[in-house]
Short mmCIF file of C-alpha atoms and ligand atoms in Angstrom, two decimals:
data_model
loop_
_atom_site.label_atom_id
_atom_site.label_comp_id
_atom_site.label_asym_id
_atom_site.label_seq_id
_atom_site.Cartn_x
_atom_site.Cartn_y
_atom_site.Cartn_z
CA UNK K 17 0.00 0.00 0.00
CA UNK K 18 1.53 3.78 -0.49
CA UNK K 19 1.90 6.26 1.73
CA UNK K 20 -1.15 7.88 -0.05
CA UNK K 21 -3.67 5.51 0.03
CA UNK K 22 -2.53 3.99 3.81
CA UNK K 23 -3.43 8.11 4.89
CA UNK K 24 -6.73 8.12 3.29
CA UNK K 25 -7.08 4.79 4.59
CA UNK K 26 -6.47 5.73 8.01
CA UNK K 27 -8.96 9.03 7.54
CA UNK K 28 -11.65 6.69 6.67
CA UNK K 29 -11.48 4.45 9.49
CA UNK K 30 -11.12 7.54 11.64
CA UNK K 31 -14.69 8.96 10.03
CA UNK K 32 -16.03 5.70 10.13
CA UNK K 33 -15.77 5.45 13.88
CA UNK K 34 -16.73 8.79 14.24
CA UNK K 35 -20.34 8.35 11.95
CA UNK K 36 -20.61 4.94 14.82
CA UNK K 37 -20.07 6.31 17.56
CA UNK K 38 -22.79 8.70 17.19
CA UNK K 39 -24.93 6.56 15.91
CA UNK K 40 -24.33 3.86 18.97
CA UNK K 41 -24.68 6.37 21.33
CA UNK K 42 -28.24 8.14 19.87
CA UNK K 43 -29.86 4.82 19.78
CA UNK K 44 -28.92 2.23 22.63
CA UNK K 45 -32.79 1.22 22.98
CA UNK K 46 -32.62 0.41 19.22
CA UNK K 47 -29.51 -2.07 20.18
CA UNK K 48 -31.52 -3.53 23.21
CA UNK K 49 -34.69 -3.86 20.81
CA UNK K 50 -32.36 -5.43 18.45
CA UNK K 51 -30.38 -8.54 20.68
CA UNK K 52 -33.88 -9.02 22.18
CA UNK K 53 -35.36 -9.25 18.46
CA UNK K 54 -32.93 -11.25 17.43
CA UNK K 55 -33.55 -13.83 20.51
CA UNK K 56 -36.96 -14.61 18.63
CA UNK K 57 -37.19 -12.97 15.05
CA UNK K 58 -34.86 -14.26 12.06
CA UNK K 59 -32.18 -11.88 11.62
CA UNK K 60 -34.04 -9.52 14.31
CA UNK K 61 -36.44 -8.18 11.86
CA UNK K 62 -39.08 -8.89 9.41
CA UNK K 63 -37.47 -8.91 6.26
CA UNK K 64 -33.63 -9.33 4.93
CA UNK K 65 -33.69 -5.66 3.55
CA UNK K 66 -34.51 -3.87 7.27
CA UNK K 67 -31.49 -4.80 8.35
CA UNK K 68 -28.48 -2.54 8.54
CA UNK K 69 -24.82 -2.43 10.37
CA UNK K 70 -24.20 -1.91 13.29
CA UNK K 71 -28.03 -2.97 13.75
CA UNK K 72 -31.13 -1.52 12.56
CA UNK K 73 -33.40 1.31 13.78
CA UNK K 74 -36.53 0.48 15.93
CA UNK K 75 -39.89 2.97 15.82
CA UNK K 76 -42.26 3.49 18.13
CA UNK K 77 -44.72 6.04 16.87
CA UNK K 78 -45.25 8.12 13.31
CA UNK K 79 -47.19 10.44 11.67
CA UNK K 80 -47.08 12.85 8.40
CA UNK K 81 -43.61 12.38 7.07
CA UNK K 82 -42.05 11.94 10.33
CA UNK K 83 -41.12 8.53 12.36
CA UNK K 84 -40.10 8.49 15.96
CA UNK K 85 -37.54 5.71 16.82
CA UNK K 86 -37.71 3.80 20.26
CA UNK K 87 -35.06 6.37 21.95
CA UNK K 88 -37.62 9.35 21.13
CA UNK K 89 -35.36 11.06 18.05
CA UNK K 90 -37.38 12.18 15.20
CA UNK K 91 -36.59 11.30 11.66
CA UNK K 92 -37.88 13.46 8.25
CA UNK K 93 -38.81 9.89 6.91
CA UNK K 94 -37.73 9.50 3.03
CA UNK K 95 -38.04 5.27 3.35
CA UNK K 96 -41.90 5.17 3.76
CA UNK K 97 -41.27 1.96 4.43
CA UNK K 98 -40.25 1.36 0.65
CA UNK K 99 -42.11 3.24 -0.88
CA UNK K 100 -46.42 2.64 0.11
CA UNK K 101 -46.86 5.41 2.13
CA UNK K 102 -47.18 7.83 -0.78
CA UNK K 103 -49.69 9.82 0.84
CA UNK K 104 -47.96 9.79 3.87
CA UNK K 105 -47.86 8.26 7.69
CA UNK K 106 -51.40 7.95 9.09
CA UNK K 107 -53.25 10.05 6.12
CA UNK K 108 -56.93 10.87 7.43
CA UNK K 109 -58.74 9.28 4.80
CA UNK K 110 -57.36 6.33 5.06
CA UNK K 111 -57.17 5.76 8.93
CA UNK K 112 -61.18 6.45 8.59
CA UNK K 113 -61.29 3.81 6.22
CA UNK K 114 -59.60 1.40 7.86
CA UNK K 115 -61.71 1.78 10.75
CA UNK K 116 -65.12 2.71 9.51
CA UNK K 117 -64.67 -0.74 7.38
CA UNK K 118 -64.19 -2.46 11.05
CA UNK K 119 -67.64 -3.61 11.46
CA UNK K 120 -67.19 -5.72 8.13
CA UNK K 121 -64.44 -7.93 10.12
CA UNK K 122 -60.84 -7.99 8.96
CA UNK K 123 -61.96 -10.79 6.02
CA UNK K 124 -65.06 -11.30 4.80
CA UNK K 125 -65.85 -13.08 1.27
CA UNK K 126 -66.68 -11.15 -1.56
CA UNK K 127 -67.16 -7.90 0.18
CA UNK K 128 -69.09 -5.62 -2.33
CA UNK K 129 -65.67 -3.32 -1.32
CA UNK K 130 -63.75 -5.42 -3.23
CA UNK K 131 -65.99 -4.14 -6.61
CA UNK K 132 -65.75 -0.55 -5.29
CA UNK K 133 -62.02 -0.77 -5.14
CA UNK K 134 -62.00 -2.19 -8.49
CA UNK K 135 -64.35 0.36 -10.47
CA UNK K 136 -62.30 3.44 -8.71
CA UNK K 137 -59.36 1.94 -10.27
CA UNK K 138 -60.60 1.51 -13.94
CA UNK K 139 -62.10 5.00 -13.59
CA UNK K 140 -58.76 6.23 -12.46
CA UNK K 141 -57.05 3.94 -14.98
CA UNK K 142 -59.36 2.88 -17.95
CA UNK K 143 -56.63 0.69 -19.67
CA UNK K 144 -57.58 -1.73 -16.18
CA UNK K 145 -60.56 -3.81 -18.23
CA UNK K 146 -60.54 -5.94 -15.17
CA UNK K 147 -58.84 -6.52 -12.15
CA UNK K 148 -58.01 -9.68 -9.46
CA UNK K 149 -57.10 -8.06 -6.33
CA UNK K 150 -54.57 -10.12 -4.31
CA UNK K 151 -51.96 -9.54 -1.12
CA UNK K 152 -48.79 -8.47 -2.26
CA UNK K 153 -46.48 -7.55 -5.17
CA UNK K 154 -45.08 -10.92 -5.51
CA UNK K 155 -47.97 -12.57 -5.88
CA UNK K 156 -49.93 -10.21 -8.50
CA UNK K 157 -46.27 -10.41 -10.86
CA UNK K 158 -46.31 -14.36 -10.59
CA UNK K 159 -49.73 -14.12 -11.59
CA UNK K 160 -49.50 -11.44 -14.57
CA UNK K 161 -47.03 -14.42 -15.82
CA UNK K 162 -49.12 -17.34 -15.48
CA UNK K 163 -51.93 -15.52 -17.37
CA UNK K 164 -49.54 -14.97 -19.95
CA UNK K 165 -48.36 -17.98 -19.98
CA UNK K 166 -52.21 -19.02 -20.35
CA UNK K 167 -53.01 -16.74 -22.75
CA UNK K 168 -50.09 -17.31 -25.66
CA UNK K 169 -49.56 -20.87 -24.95
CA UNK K 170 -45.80 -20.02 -24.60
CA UNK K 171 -43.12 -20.95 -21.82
CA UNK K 172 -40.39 -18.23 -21.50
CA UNK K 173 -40.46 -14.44 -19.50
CA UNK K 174 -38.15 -11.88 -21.00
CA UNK K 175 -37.32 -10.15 -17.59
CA UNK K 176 -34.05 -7.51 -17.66
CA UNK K 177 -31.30 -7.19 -15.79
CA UNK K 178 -30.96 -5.01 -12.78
CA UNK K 179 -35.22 -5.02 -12.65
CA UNK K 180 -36.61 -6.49 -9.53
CA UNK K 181 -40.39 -8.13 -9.42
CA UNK K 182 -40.39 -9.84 -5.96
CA UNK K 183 -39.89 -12.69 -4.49
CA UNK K 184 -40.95 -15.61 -6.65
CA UNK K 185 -38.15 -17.47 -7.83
CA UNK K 186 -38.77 -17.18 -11.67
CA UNK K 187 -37.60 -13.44 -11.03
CA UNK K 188 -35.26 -12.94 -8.41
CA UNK K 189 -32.31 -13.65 -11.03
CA UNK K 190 -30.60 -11.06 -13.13
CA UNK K 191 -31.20 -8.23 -10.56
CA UNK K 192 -27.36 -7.12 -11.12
CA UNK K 193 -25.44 -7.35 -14.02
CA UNK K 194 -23.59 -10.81 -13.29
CA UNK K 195 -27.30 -12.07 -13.90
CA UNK K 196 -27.03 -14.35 -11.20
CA UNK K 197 -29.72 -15.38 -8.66
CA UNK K 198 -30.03 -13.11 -5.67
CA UNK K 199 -29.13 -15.27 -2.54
CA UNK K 200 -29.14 -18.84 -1.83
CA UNK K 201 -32.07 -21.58 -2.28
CA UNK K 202 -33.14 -20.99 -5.76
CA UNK K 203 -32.73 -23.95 -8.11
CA UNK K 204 -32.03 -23.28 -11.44
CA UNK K 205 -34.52 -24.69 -13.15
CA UNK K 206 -36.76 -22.32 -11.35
CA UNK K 207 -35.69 -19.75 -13.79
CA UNK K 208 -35.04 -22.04 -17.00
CA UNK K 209 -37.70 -19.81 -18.88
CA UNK K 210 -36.23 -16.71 -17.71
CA UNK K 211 -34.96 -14.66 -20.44
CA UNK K 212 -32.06 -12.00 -18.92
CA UNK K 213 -31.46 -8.99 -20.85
CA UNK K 214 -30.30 -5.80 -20.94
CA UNK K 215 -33.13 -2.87 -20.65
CA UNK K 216 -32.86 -0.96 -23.44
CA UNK K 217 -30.89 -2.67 -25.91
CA UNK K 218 -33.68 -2.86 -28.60
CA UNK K 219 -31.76 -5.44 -30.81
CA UNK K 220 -31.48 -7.85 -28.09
CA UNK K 221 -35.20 -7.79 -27.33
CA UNK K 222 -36.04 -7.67 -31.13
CA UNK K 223 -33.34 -11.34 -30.96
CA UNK K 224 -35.31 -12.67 -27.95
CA UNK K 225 -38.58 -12.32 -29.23
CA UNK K 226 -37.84 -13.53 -32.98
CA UNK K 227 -36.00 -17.03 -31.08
CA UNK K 228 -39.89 -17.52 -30.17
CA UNK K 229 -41.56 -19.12 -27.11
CA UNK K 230 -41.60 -15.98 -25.09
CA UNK K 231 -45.29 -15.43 -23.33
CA UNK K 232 -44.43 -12.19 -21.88
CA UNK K 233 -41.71 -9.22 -21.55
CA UNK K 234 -41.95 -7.95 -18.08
CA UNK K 235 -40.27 -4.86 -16.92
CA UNK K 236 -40.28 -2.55 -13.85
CA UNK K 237 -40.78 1.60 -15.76
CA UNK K 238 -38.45 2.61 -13.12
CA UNK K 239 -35.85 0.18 -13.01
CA UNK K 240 -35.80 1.13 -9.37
CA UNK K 241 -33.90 -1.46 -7.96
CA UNK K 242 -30.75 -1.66 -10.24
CA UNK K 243 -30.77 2.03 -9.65
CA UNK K 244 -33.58 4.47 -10.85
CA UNK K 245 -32.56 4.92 -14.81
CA UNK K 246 -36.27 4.43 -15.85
CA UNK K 247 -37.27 4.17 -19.35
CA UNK K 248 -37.65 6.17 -22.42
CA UNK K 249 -40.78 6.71 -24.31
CA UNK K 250 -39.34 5.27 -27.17
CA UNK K 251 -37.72 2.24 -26.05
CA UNK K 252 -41.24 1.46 -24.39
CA UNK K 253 -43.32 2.28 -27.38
CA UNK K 254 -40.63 0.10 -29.27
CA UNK K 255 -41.01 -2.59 -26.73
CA UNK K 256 -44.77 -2.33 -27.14
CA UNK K 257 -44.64 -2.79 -30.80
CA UNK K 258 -42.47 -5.61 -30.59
CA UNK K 259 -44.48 -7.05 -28.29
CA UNK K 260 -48.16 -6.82 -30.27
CA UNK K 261 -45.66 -8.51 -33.51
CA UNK K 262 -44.85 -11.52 -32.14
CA UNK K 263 -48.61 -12.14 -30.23
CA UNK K 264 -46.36 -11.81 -26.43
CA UNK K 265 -48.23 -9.62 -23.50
CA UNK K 266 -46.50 -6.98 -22.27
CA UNK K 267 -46.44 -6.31 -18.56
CA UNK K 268 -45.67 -3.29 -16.49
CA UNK K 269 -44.72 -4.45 -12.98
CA UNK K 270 -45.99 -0.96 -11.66
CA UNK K 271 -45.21 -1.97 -8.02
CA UNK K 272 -43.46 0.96 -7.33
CA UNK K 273 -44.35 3.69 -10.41
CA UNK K 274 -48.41 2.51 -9.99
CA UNK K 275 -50.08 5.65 -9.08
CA UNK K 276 -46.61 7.23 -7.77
CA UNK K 277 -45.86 8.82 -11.50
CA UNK K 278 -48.82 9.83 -12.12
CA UNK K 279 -52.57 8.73 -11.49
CA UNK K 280 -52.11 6.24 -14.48
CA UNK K 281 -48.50 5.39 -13.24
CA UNK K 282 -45.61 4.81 -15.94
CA UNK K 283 -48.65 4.23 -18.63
CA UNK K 284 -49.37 8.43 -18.36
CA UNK K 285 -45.64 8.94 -17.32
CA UNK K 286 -44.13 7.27 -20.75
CA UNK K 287 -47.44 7.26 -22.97
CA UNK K 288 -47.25 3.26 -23.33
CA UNK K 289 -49.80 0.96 -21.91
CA UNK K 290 -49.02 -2.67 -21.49
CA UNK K 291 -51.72 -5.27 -21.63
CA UNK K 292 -50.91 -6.30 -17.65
CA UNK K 293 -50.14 -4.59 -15.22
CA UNK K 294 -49.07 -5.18 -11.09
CA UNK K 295 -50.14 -2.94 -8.60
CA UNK K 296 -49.02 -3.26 -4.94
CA UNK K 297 -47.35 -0.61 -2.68
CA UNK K 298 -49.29 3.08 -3.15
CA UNK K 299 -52.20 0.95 -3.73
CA UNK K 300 -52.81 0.18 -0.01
CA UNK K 301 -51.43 3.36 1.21
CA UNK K 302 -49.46 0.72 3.91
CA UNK K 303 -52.21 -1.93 4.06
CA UNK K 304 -51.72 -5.76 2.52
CA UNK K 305 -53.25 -5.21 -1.32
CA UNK K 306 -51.84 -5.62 -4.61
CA UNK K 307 -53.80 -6.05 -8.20
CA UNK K 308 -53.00 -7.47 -11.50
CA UNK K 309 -55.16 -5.60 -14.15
CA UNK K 310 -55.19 -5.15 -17.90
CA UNK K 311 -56.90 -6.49 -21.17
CA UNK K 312 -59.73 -8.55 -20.75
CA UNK K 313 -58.93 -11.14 -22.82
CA UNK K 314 -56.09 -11.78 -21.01
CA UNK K 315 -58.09 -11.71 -17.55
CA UNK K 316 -60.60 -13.85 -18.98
CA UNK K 317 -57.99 -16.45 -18.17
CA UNK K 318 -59.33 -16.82 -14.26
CA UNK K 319 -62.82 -16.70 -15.75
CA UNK K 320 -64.84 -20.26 -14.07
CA UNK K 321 -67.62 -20.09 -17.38
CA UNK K 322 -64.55 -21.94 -20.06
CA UNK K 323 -65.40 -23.49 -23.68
CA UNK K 324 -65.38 -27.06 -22.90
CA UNK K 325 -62.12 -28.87 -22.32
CA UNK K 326 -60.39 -25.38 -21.17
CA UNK K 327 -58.65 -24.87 -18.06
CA UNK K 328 -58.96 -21.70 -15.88
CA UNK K 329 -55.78 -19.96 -14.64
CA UNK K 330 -55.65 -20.46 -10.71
CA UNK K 331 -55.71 -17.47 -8.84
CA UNK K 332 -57.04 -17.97 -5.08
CA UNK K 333 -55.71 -16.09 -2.14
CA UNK K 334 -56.89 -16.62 1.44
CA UNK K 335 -56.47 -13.44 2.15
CA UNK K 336 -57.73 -11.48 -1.14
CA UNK K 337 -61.16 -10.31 0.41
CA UNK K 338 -59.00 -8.71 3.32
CA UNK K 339 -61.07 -5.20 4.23
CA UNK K 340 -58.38 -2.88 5.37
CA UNK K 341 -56.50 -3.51 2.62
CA UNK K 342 -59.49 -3.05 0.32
CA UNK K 343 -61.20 -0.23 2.09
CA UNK K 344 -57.29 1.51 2.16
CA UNK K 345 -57.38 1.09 -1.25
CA UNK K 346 -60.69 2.68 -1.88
CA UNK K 347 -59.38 5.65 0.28
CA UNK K 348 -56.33 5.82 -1.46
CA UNK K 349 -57.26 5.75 -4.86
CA UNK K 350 -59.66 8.70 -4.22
CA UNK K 351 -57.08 10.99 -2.83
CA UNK K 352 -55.25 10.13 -6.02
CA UNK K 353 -57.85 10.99 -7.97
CA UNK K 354 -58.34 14.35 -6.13
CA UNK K 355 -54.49 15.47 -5.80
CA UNK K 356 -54.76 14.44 -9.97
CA UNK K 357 -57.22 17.03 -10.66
CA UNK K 358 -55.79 19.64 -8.22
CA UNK K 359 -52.30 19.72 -9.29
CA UNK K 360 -50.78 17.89 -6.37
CA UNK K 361 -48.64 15.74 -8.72
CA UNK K 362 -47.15 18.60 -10.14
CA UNK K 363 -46.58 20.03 -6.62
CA UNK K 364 -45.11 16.95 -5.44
CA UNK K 365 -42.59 16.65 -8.74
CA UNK K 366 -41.37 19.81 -8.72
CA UNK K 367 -40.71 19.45 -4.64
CA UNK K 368 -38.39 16.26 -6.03
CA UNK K 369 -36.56 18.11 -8.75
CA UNK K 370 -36.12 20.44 -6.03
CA UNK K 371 -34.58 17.72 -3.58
CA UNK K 372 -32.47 16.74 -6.90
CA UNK K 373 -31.01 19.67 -7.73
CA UNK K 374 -30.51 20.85 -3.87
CA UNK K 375 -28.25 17.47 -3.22
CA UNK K 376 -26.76 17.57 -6.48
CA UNK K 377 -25.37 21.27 -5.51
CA UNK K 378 -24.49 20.34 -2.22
CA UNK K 379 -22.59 17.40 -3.21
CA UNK K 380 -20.65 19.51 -6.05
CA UNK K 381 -19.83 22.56 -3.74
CA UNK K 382 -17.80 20.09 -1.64
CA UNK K 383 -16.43 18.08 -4.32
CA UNK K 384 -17.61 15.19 -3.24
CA UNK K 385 -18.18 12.78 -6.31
CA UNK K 386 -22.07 11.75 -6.18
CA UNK K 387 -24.65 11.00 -8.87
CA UNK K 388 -28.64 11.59 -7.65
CA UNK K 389 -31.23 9.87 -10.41
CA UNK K 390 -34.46 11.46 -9.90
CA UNK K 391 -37.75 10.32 -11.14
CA UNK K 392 -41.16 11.94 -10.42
CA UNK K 393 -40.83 11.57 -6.55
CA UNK K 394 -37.94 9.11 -6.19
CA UNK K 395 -34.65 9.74 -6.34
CA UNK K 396 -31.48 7.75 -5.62
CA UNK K 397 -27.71 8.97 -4.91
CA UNK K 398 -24.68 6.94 -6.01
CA UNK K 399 -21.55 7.69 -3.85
CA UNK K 400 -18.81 7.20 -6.68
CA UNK K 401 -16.52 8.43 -9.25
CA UNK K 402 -17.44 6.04 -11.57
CA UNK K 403 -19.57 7.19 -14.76
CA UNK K 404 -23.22 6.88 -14.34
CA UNK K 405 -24.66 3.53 -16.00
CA UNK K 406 -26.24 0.64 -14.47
CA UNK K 407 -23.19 -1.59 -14.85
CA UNK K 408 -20.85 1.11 -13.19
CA UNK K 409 -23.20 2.22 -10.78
CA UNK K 410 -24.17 -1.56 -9.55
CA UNK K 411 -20.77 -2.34 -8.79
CA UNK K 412 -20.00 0.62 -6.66
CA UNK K 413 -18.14 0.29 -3.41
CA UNK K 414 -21.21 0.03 -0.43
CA UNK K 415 -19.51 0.99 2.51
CA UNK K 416 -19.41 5.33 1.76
CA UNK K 417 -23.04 4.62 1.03
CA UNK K 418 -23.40 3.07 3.95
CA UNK K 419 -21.81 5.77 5.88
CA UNK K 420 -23.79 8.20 4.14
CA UNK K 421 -26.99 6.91 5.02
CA UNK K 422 -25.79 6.31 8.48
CA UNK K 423 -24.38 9.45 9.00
CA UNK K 424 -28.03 10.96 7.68
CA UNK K 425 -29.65 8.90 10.41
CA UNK K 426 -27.38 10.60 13.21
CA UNK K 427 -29.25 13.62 11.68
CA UNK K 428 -32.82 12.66 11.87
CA UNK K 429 -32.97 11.29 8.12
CA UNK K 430 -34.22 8.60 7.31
CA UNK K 431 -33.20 7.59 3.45
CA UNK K 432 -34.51 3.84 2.31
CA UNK K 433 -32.05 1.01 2.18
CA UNK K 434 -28.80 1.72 3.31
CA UNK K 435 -26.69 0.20 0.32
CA UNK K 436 -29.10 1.65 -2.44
CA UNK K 437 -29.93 5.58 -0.69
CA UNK K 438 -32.82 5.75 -2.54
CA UNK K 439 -35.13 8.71 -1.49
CA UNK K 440 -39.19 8.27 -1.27
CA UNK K 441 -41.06 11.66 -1.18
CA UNK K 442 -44.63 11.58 -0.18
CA UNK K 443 -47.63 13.76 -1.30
CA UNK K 444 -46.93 15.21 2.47
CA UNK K 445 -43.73 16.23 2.52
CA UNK K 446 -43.24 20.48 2.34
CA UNK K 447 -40.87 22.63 1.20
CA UNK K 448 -39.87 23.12 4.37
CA UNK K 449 -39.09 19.11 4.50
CA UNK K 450 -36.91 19.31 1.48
CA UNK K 451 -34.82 22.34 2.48
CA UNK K 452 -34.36 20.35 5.98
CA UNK K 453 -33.17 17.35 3.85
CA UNK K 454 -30.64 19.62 1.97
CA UNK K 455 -29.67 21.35 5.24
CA UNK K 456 -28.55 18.27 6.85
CA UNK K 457 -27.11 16.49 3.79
CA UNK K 458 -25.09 19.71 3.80
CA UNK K 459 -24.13 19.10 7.51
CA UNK K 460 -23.07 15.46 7.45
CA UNK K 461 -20.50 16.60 4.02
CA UNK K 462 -19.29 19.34 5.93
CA UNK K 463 -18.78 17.39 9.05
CA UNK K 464 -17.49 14.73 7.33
CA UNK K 465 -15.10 14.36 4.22
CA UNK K 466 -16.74 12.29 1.61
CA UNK K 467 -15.00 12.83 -0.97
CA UNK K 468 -12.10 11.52 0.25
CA UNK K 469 -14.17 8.27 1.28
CA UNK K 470 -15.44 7.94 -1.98
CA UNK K 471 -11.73 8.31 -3.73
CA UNK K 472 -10.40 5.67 -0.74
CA UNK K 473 -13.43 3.52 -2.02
CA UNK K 474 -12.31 3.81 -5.74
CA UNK K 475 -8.60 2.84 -4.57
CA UNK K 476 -9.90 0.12 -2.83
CA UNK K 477 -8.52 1.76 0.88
CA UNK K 478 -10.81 1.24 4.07
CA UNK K 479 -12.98 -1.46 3.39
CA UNK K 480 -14.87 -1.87 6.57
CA UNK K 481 -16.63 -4.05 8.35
CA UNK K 482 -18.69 -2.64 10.97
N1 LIG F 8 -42.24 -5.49 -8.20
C1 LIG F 8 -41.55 -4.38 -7.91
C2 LIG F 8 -41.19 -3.45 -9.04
C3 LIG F 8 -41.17 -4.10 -6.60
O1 LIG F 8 -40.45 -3.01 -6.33
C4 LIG F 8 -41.57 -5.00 -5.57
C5 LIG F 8 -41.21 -4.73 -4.11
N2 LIG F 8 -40.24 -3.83 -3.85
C6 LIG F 8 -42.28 -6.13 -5.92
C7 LIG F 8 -42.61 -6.35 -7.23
C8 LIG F 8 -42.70 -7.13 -4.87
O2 LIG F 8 -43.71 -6.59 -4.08
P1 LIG F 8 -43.99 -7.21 -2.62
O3 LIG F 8 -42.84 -6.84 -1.75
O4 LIG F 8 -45.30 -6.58 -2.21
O5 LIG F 8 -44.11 -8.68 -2.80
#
């Protein structure tokens, strides 16, 4: 090692204990919360991705667009818990749902709510012919693919790389460039008619589709997970064009862009509808519901009246008649519809470009090398110096990000995921929210030097384990 780099090195483990010791000593309750988790819940939380070193936060309370951990600090909350709570913590409308709907029980079959849900949707979004309501993201993607499947007669899923559709198998491969599985337990023939490619490259898909077989192209409008690039009109249009040749449905997994880019999601964002489409997160506003809508015809699949000798598709979910979910939805949808008409999507976009160009400014006045991807009202910052594509991007060093996000925390921010930093804005955060935001990125980068942890990261000086 040089004299250089063992310097920088040494700075970064002397920031690095600096960012933790803050952090350990704001939040002991969220370390005794965490070793008694752990005695009982796998990994001392509920899912793989709420975990963070040295160990995650707890909450005890929320409201608006602020959470309140279990040691009493207050957090400007740009997580919202990945991305439902689009109108915000405890929105009025829907907390009234949820309990005016209590005298239905929590499950109840077919709840006339269920076709209220529905025709607010396909008001909201006419391109939704019909809809089958179900419980999470997951399960309304694995289902947009078995209709498919039904519907063309055909085996194989185009899915891209760096796109992420939940937790089925079939699709959690290809979510980084190596196009490997994520994580252990998934066999390979699980995926066997999973086509990787990369998004945008319209020769590959034109290849793909030509080699025939292929029921469906799936894609996520964002690309959120491999790191907020999104899509362009054309490439979409292309892709739907492509698509219609060769008789294959197109679905939009609008988990995350469904009524977050607009009422009508990607669809209105990019001027492309797909035949399917998945709706989970904003849908329920932070209640269990997800939907996979489109084209009749394609729907008709689940249908129980068949021509003789016809199968159905099966669809069944214990708990798809679930009422907070569905009278959540109903609430949400409606505020939607209303913030539509009275410019609050605007509002809320231009707060984000806002946010954008605020970091972006704060990062460059320091010198500290950062890209932030914006898209309507998500954003994402890479910590790097490396150009910004998905294949440079997904291979950056973790650990500044991780400091970053940490060092946000001992601020009272709250970003989502700590390797990713991507940033959820809510139809209630202010102006005065996004200034704080800047403020305290702006104190963290003057606290701490960065850029000199992102150039040690690039060297490949202080890699750290916590
Ligand atoms: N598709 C996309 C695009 C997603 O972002 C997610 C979740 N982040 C899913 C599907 C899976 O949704 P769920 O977690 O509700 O199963």
């Amino acid at each position: 090692m040089t004299s250089a780099v063992a310097a920088r090195a040494a700075d970064v483990e002397a920031i690095r204990r600096q960012i933790l010791a803050v952090y350990r000593e704001r939040t002991p309750r969220s370390a005794a919360e965490f070793a008694r988790a752990a005695e009982v819940l796998a990994g001392g939380t509920t899912g793989n991705l709420r975990h963070f070193d040295p160990y995650p936060l707890y909450f005890r309370s929320c409201g608006g667009t602020r959470m309140v951990d279990v040691d009493g600090h207050a957090y400007i909350d740009c997580f919202l818990c990945n991305g439902p709570l689009l109108l915000g913590h405890r929105h009025p409308a829907v907390e009234a749902a949820i309990v005016g709907r209590a005298t239905l029980g929590s499950i109840v079959v077919n709840p006339p709510l269920a076709a209220d849900l529905a025709h607010a949707i396909r008001d909201a979004v006419p391109f939704a012919e019909r809809i089958r309501f179900l419980n999470s993201g997951t399960e309304a993607v694995l289902t947009a693919a078995r209709l498919a499947r039904a519907f063309t007669g055909r085996e194989k899923v185009v899915k891209f790389l760096g796109h992420y559709h939940g937790q089925d198998d079939q699709f959690l491969v290809g979510l980084d460039p190596s196009g490997l599985p994520l994580g252990a337990g998934i066999p390979t023939n699980a995926y066997a008619a999973s086509v990787l490619l990369r998004y945008g490259d319209f020769e590959a898909l034109e290849k793909a589709l030509a080699a025939g077989n292929v029921a469906a192209v799936i894609l996520d409008p964002a690309m959120h997970s491999g790191g907020l690039w999104g899509s362009s009109p054309e490439y979409l249009a292309a892709a739907k064009e492509l698509t219609r040749s060769h008789g294959t449905v197109l679905i939009f997994d609008e988990v995350i862009t469904g009524f977050r880019l607009g009422l009508q999601g990607a669809q209105e964002y990019y001027g492309v509808t797909p035949d399917l489409a998945t709706y989970a997160k904003a849908l329920g506003a932070g209640e269990k519901i997800a939907a996979v809508a489109g084209r009749e015809e394609i729907l008709r699949g689940l249908y129980p009246d068949r021509p003789a000798g016809a199968q159905a598709v099966f669809q069944s979910g214990t708990g798809n008649d679930g009422t907070a979910g569905l009278a959540a939805g109903l609430a949400a949808v409606t505020s939607y519809r209303k913030l539509a008409r009275d410019g609050g999507y605007r509002a809320l976009f231009a707060r984000s470009e806002n946010l954008a160009e605020g970091l972006r400014a704060a990062f460059a006045r320091r010198g500290v090398p950062a890209h932030v991807n914006q898209l309507g009202p998500m954003l994402q910052i890479f910590l790097t110096e490396a150009p910004a594509t998905f294949e440079s991007c997904a291979g950056i060093s973790a650990w500044p990000n991780e400091l970053f996000y940490l060092a946000l925390i001992n601020e009272g921010v709250l970003l989502s995921l700590p390797t990713s930093n991507h940033v959820y804005l809510s139809f209630a955060h202010t102006d005065a929210d996004i200034a704080e935001i800047v403020a305290k990125t702006a104190t963290v980068l003057d606290r701490y030097d960065f850029g000199a942890l992102v150039r040690a990261a690039t060297s490949g000086a202080g890699r750290v384990a916590h």
